[in-house]
Amino acid sequence: MQVWTKLFAKSPFKPLIKHSEVVLNTVETLERALQAWERGDYEEMKRLAVEVDRLEDVADRIKEEIRDSLSSKLMMAVAREDVLIYLHMQDKVADAAEDTAKWLLVKKPGTIPAEIKEIIIQMGAESIKAAKLVHKAIVQMDRVIESGFSENEIKAEYEIIHEIEGVESKIDGLDTKLMQKVFEMADEMSWGDGICILNVARTLSNISDKAKDAAERIRLMMNK
Amino acid sequence: MDPWLLITIVLGFAMAWAIGANDAANSMSTAVGAKAITPKQAVVIAGLLEFTGAYFFGKSVTETIRKGILNPTMITDPNVLIYGSMAALLAATLWLVIATKFGLPVSTTHSIIGGIVGYGIVYAGTAIVNWGKMGQVVLSWILSPIIGAFMAFLVFKAMTRSIFETKDPVRNARIWSPFWIGLAFVVIGTMFYIKVLHGGDLKTGVMMYGLPAGVVTFIVTYLLIRLRFRSADPLINVESIFKKAQLVTSSYVALAHGSNDVANAIGPVAAVYAVATMGLSGMQVPVPRWILAMGGLGITIGVATYGYKVMETVGKKITELTNTRGFTIQFSAATVVLVSSWLGLPISTTHVVVGAVIGVGLARGVKAINKDIVRDIIISWFVTVPVAALISAAIFKILMLVG
């Protein structure tokens, strides 16, 4: 064994990027499931929701691998705690997508007003944006380190973080709107459909919530 | 030929082999790790230039007792010098082989010093050792990595500030890359005078070699970049500039190493040669060129047989080192070694390189460094002299009983 190969420990950033790719994939699959749900294609929705579950498992495994390799014996360019909490949050994005898929699976949808469906689809589209931005943010973080924490790259990273925060507040708005709509149109739905739809909305807004938390951690990484 | 001389020559050759296997690989590993040169290129460069350095620029007069560690007037029996030199060589070689086996970058100079101290103490007690000199050696364990880390930290910060952290990195790279590479050549030019030509006056070195080399390099690099600097991505572009610079800095490292460190292997051989041919054990002995050639050959074979393996693993496994970082490490190490040899501080290149790696890490340049390995390396530095001394002492005792 040669000391030079051991001295430079494996950095967690490439695996973090790989993890975020899987997370993005999970959210994208969920969006397709939501679209199938909107069309009323229940079989396709079920297939995709199961796929979401599988992808979330893959993300979990990568997460465990990264955790195992991040020993406290490393001297890193960013704080180890920030990396671990970031990873946790990034993984929660996939978890939230899986939760949504579960709510889609538990109940065969009855008649849901098109207005409500539309808001859900919008929320799904925004969630994708959030997941994409998280991926972009971690790729950019790698660049920040490559450039030796240059001002320009840090600025670009802050812009991505702001975008994520923007998406999150947009989803929050949609979430509130949806809740109001559900109670306005309570008579047009069964109570079961109502509960299901409210939970789909809650878990969907969770996706961007966790994305925001992840972005928050990246901010801290830059201020070590 | 005197049988003892023959044995010593074989031992000196073995030591040279160990130097090639351990040191040459270590000094070029950052360039290989940054993918500036391939392992094959590294072996060719190291092989050729180490030999050139050793044969053409190796000191033709070698101190018999390395750096005056032992008091020569206390060794009156010429046999002691013969057995002692053999013991020191064998001990240093053994320790180097062990350290290389575990991949620890230890100083070859310190190994041979340990060997010499070991037999000296067995022969005449602790009074024979120049403890002032020894203190300097111990000090260098602590100082070399710290100064190396500090320097690399500063250089890395300055490089990123002048290029990456500006509003227009591409434009700034055009001016600042030639500046940094030029500055590296000021150091290289001066080092060439001091380490390779063994000149003494720093001012002459800077004025006659350093500055001209730096200015020429600046102009050439500036023009080359003007002509072929196209890509819009500053990160990729700056790296490609420093990649080429590293090819030259690596060549320089090999040349300086050969001319300087060959003495560790042939110094003791020269001492025995002096006793065998002239029957005296003076401080300074002229070394015949063929002994230098043998040292150079040994180092080259060490690089080709064992160093190759090391560089191959380094090339495959280090992916965390970019060219600017590799350049920073080499440039900082060279500068620190130059300034210290001017100040008369004993400093080990290997130690400075490790320090520089950590310095770039502290400047948040390297994504992750293994603290455990850093600890192992530091321990290996502290045990080098005692371990080599103990092995040497044991061998010397046996030789005195048998011989």
Coordinates of N, CA, C and O in Angstrom, one line a residue, chain B residues 293-389:
Chain B
A293 N 28.4 7.2 -10.4 CA 27.6 6.6 -11.5 C 26.8 5.4 -10.9 O 25.6 5.2 -11.2
M294 N 27.5 4.6 -10.0 CA 26.9 3.5 -9.4 C 25.7 3.9 -8.5 O 24.6 3.3 -8.6
G295 N 25.9 5.0 -7.8 CA 24.8 5.5 -7.0 C 23.6 5.9 -7.9 O 22.5 5.6 -7.6
G296 N 23.9 6.6 -8.9 CA 22.9 7.1 -9.9 C 22.1 5.9 -10.5 O 20.9 5.9 -10.5
L297 N 22.9 4.9 -10.8 CA 22.3 3.7 -11.4 C 21.4 3.0 -10.4 O 20.3 2.5 -10.8
G298 N 21.9 2.9 -9.2 CA 21.1 2.3 -8.1 C 19.8 3.0 -7.9 O 18.7 2.3 -7.9
I299 N 19.8 4.3 -7.9 CA 18.6 5.1 -7.7 C 17.6 4.8 -8.9 O 16.4 4.6 -8.7
T300 N 18.2 4.8 -10.1 CA 17.4 4.6 -11.3 C 16.7 3.3 -11.3 O 15.5 3.1 -11.6
I301 N 17.5 2.2 -10.9 CA 16.9 0.9 -10.9 C 15.9 0.8 -9.8 O 14.8 0.2 -10.0
G302 N 16.1 1.5 -8.7 CA 15.1 1.6 -7.6 C 13.8 2.2 -8.1 O 12.7 1.6 -7.9
V303 N 13.9 3.2 -8.9 CA 12.7 3.9 -9.5 C 12.0 2.9 -10.4 O 10.8 2.7 -10.4
A304 N 12.8 2.2 -11.3 CA 12.2 1.4 -12.3 C 11.6 0.1 -11.8 O 10.5 -0.3 -12.2
T305 N 12.2 -0.4 -10.7 CA 11.7 -1.7 -10.2 C 10.6 -1.5 -9.2 O 9.6 -2.2 -9.2
Y306 N 10.8 -0.6 -8.2 CA 9.8 -0.5 -7.2 C 9.0 0.8 -7.3 O 7.8 0.8 -7.1
G307 N 9.7 1.9 -7.6 CA 9.0 3.2 -7.7 C 7.9 3.1 -8.7 O 6.9 3.8 -8.6
Y308 N 8.1 2.3 -9.8 CA 7.1 2.2 -10.8 C 5.8 1.7 -10.2 O 4.7 2.3 -10.5
K309 N 5.8 0.7 -9.4 CA 4.6 0.1 -8.8 C 3.9 1.2 -8.0 O 2.7 1.4 -8.0
V310 N 4.7 2.0 -7.2 CA 4.2 3.0 -6.3 C 3.4 4.1 -7.1 O 2.3 4.4 -6.9
M311 N 4.1 4.5 -8.2 CA 3.5 5.6 -9.0 C 2.3 5.1 -9.7 O 1.3 5.9 -9.9
E312 N 2.3 3.8 -10.1 CA 1.1 3.3 -10.7 C -0.1 3.3 -9.8 O -1.2 3.8 -10.2
T313 N 0.1 2.9 -8.6 CA -1.1 2.9 -7.6 C -1.5 4.4 -7.4 O -2.7 4.7 -7.3
V314 N -0.5 5.3 -7.2 CA -0.8 6.7 -7.0 C -1.6 7.2 -8.1 O -2.7 7.9 -7.9
G315 N -1.2 6.9 -9.3 CA -1.9 7.5 -10.5 C -3.3 7.0 -10.6 O -4.2 7.7 -11.0
K316 N -3.5 5.7 -10.2 CA -4.8 5.2 -10.3 C -5.7 5.6 -9.2 O -6.9 5.8 -9.3
K317 N -5.1 5.8 -8.0 CA -6.0 6.0 -6.8 C -6.3 7.5 -6.4 O -7.3 7.8 -5.8
I318 N -5.3 8.4 -6.7 CA -5.6 9.8 -6.2 C -6.4 10.4 -7.3 O -6.0 10.7 -8.4
T319 N -7.6 10.8 -6.9 CA -8.4 11.5 -7.9 C -8.8 12.9 -7.3 O -9.5 13.7 -7.9
E320 N -8.3 13.1 -6.1 CA -8.7 14.3 -5.4 C -7.7 15.5 -5.6 O -7.9 16.5 -5.0
L321 N -6.7 15.3 -6.5 CA -5.7 16.3 -6.6 C -5.8 16.9 -8.0 O -5.6 16.2 -9.0
T322 N -6.0 18.2 -8.1 CA -6.0 18.9 -9.4 C -4.6 19.4 -9.7 O -3.8 19.4 -8.8
N323 N -4.5 19.9 -10.9 CA -3.1 20.4 -11.3 C -2.7 21.6 -10.6 O -1.5 21.8 -10.2
T324 N -3.6 22.6 -10.3 CA -3.2 23.7 -9.5 C -2.8 23.3 -8.1 O -1.8 23.9 -7.6
R325 N -3.4 22.3 -7.6 CA -3.0 21.9 -6.2 C -1.7 21.2 -6.3 O -0.8 21.4 -5.4
G326 N -1.5 20.3 -7.3 CA -0.3 19.6 -7.4 C 0.9 20.6 -7.6 O 1.9 20.5 -7.0
F327 N 0.6 21.6 -8.4 CA 1.6 22.6 -8.7 C 1.9 23.4 -7.4 O 3.1 23.7 -7.1
T328 N 0.8 23.8 -6.7 CA 1.0 24.5 -5.4 C 1.9 23.7 -4.5 O 2.8 24.3 -3.8
I329 N 1.7 22.4 -4.4 CA 2.5 21.6 -3.4 C 3.9 21.6 -3.9 O 4.8 21.8 -3.0
Q330 N 4.2 21.3 -5.1 CA 5.6 21.3 -5.6 C 6.3 22.6 -5.5 O 7.4 22.7 -5.0
F331 N 5.6 23.6 -5.9 CA 6.2 25.0 -5.8 C 6.5 25.4 -4.4 O 7.6 25.9 -4.1
S332 N 5.5 25.1 -3.5 CA 5.8 25.5 -2.1 C 6.9 24.7 -1.5 O 7.8 25.2 -0.8
A333 N 6.9 23.4 -1.8 CA 8.0 22.6 -1.2 C 9.3 23.0 -1.7 O 10.3 23.2 -0.9
A334 N 9.4 23.3 -3.0 CA 10.7 23.8 -3.6 C 11.2 25.1 -2.9 O 12.3 25.3 -2.6
T335 N 10.2 26.0 -2.7 CA 10.5 27.3 -2.1 C 11.0 27.1 -0.7 O 12.0 27.7 -0.3
V336 N 10.3 26.3 0.1 CA 10.7 26.1 1.5 C 12.1 25.5 1.6 O 12.9 25.9 2.3
V337 N 12.3 24.5 0.7 CA 13.6 23.8 0.8 C 14.7 24.8 0.4 O 15.8 24.9 1.0
L338 N 14.5 25.7 -0.6 CA 15.4 26.7 -1.0 C 15.7 27.7 0.1 O 16.9 27.9 0.5
V339 N 14.7 28.2 0.7 CA 14.9 29.3 1.7 C 15.6 28.6 2.9 O 16.5 29.2 3.5
S340 N 15.2 27.4 3.3 CA 15.8 26.8 4.5 C 17.3 26.5 4.2 O 18.1 26.6 5.1
S341 N 17.6 26.0 3.0 CA 19.0 25.7 2.8 C 19.9 27.0 2.8 O 21.0 27.0 3.2
W342 N 19.2 28.1 2.5 CA 19.9 29.4 2.5 C 20.1 29.8 4.0 O 21.1 30.3 4.4
L343 N 19.0 29.6 4.8 CA 19.1 29.9 6.2 C 19.9 28.9 7.0 O 20.2 29.1 8.2
G344 N 20.3 27.8 6.4 CA 21.0 26.8 7.1 C 20.2 25.9 8.0 O 20.7 25.2 8.8
L345 N 18.9 26.0 7.8 CA 18.0 25.1 8.6 C 18.0 23.7 7.9 O 17.9 23.6 6.7
P346 N 18.1 22.6 8.7 CA 18.0 21.3 8.1 C 16.6 21.0 7.8 O 15.8 21.0 8.7
I347 N 16.3 20.7 6.6 CA 14.9 20.5 6.2 C 14.8 19.3 5.2 O 15.7 19.1 4.4
S348 N 13.8 18.5 5.4 CA 13.7 17.3 4.5 C 12.6 17.5 3.5 O 11.5 17.9 3.8
T349 N 12.9 17.3 2.2 CA 12.0 17.6 1.1 C 10.7 16.7 1.4 O 9.6 17.3 1.3
T350 N 10.9 15.5 1.7 CA 9.8 14.6 1.9 C 8.8 15.2 3.0 O 7.6 15.2 2.8
H351 N 9.4 15.6 4.1 CA 8.6 16.2 5.1 C 7.8 17.4 4.7 O 6.7 17.7 5.0
V352 N 8.5 18.3 3.9 CA 7.9 19.5 3.5 C 6.7 19.2 2.5 O 5.7 19.8 2.6
V353 N 6.9 18.2 1.7 CA 5.8 17.8 0.7 C 4.6 17.4 1.5 O 3.5 17.8 1.2
V354 N 4.8 16.5 2.5 CA 3.6 16.1 3.3 C 3.0 17.3 4.0 O 1.7 17.4 4.0
G355 N 3.8 18.2 4.5 CA 3.3 19.4 5.1 C 2.5 20.2 4.1 O 1.4 20.7 4.5
A356 N 3.0 20.3 2.9 CA 2.3 21.1 1.9 C 1.0 20.6 1.5 O 0.0 21.3 1.3
V357 N 0.9 19.2 1.5 CA -0.4 18.6 1.2 C -1.4 19.0 2.2 O -2.6 19.4 1.9
I358 N -1.0 18.9 3.5 CA -1.9 19.3 4.6 C -2.2 20.8 4.5 O -3.4 21.2 4.8
G359 N -1.3 21.6 4.2 CA -1.5 23.0 4.0 C -2.6 23.3 3.0 O -3.5 24.1 3.3
V360 N -2.5 22.7 1.8 CA -3.6 22.9 0.8 C -4.9 22.4 1.3 O -6.0 23.0 1.1
G361 N -4.8 21.3 2.1 CA -6.1 20.8 2.8 C -6.7 21.8 3.7 O -7.9 22.0 3.7
L362 N -5.8 22.4 4.5 CA -6.3 23.4 5.5 C -6.9 24.7 4.8 O -7.8 25.3 5.3
A363 N -6.3 25.0 3.6 CA -6.9 26.1 2.8 C -8.1 25.7 2.1 O -8.6 26.4 1.2
R364 N -8.7 24.5 2.5 CA -9.9 24.0 1.9 C -9.8 23.7 0.4 O -10.7 23.8 -0.3
G365 N -8.5 23.3 0.1 CA -8.3 22.9 -1.3 C -8.5 21.5 -1.6 O -9.0 21.1 -2.6
V366 N -8.0 20.6 -0.7 CA -8.2 19.2 -0.9 C -9.5 18.8 -0.2 O -9.7 19.2 0.9
K367 N -10.3 18.0 -0.9 CA -11.6 17.7 -0.3 C -11.6 16.9 0.9 O -12.3 17.1 1.9
A368 N -10.6 15.9 1.0 CA -10.6 15.1 2.2 C -9.2 14.6 2.4 O -8.5 14.1 1.5
I369 N -8.7 14.7 3.6 CA -7.4 14.1 4.0 C -7.6 13.2 5.2 O -8.4 13.5 6.1
N370 N -6.9 12.0 5.1 CA -7.0 11.0 6.2 C -6.1 11.4 7.3 O -4.9 11.2 7.3
K371 N -6.7 11.8 8.5 CA -5.9 12.2 9.6 C -5.1 11.0 10.2 O -4.0 11.3 10.7
D372 N -5.7 9.8 10.1 CA -4.9 8.7 10.7 C -3.6 8.5 10.0 O -2.6 8.2 10.6
I373 N -3.6 8.6 8.6 CA -2.4 8.4 7.9 C -1.4 9.5 8.2 O -0.2 9.3 8.3
V374 N -1.9 10.7 8.4 CA -1.0 11.8 8.8 C -0.3 11.5 10.1 O 0.9 11.7 10.2
R375 N -1.1 10.9 11.0 CA -0.5 10.5 12.3 C 0.6 9.5 12.1 O 1.7 9.6 12.6
D376 N 0.3 8.4 11.3 CA 1.3 7.4 11.0 C 2.5 7.9 10.4 O 3.7 7.5 10.8
I377 N 2.4 8.9 9.5 CA 3.5 9.5 8.8 C 4.4 10.2 9.8 O 5.6 10.0 9.9
I378 N 3.8 11.0 10.7 CA 4.5 11.8 11.7 C 5.3 10.8 12.6 O 6.5 11.0 12.9
I379 N 4.6 9.7 13.1 CA 5.3 8.8 13.9 C 6.5 8.2 13.2 O 7.6 8.1 13.8
S380 N 6.3 7.9 11.9 CA 7.4 7.3 11.2 C 8.6 8.2 11.1 O 9.8 7.8 11.1
W381 N 8.4 9.5 11.1 CA 9.5 10.5 11.1 C 10.2 10.5 12.4 O 11.4 10.5 12.4
F382 N 9.5 10.4 13.5 CA 10.1 10.4 14.8 C 10.9 9.2 15.1 O 11.8 9.2 15.9
V383 N 10.5 8.0 14.5 CA 11.2 6.8 14.8 C 12.4 6.6 13.9 O 13.2 5.7 14.1
T384 N 12.4 7.3 12.7 CA 13.5 7.0 11.7 C 14.9 7.0 12.3 O 15.6 6.0 12.2
V385 N 15.3 8.0 13.0 CA 16.7 8.1 13.5 C 16.9 7.0 14.6 O 17.9 6.3 14.5
P386 N 16.0 6.9 15.6 CA 16.3 5.9 16.6 C 16.3 4.5 16.0 O 17.2 3.7 16.4
V387 N 15.4 4.1 15.1 CA 15.3 2.8 14.6 C 16.5 2.5 13.8 O 17.2 1.5 14.0
A388 N 16.9 3.4 12.9 CA 18.1 3.2 12.1 C 19.3 3.1 13.0 O 20.2 2.3 12.7
A389 N 19.3 3.9 14.0 CA 20.5 3.9 14.9 C 20.6 2.5 15.6 O 21.7 1.9 15.8

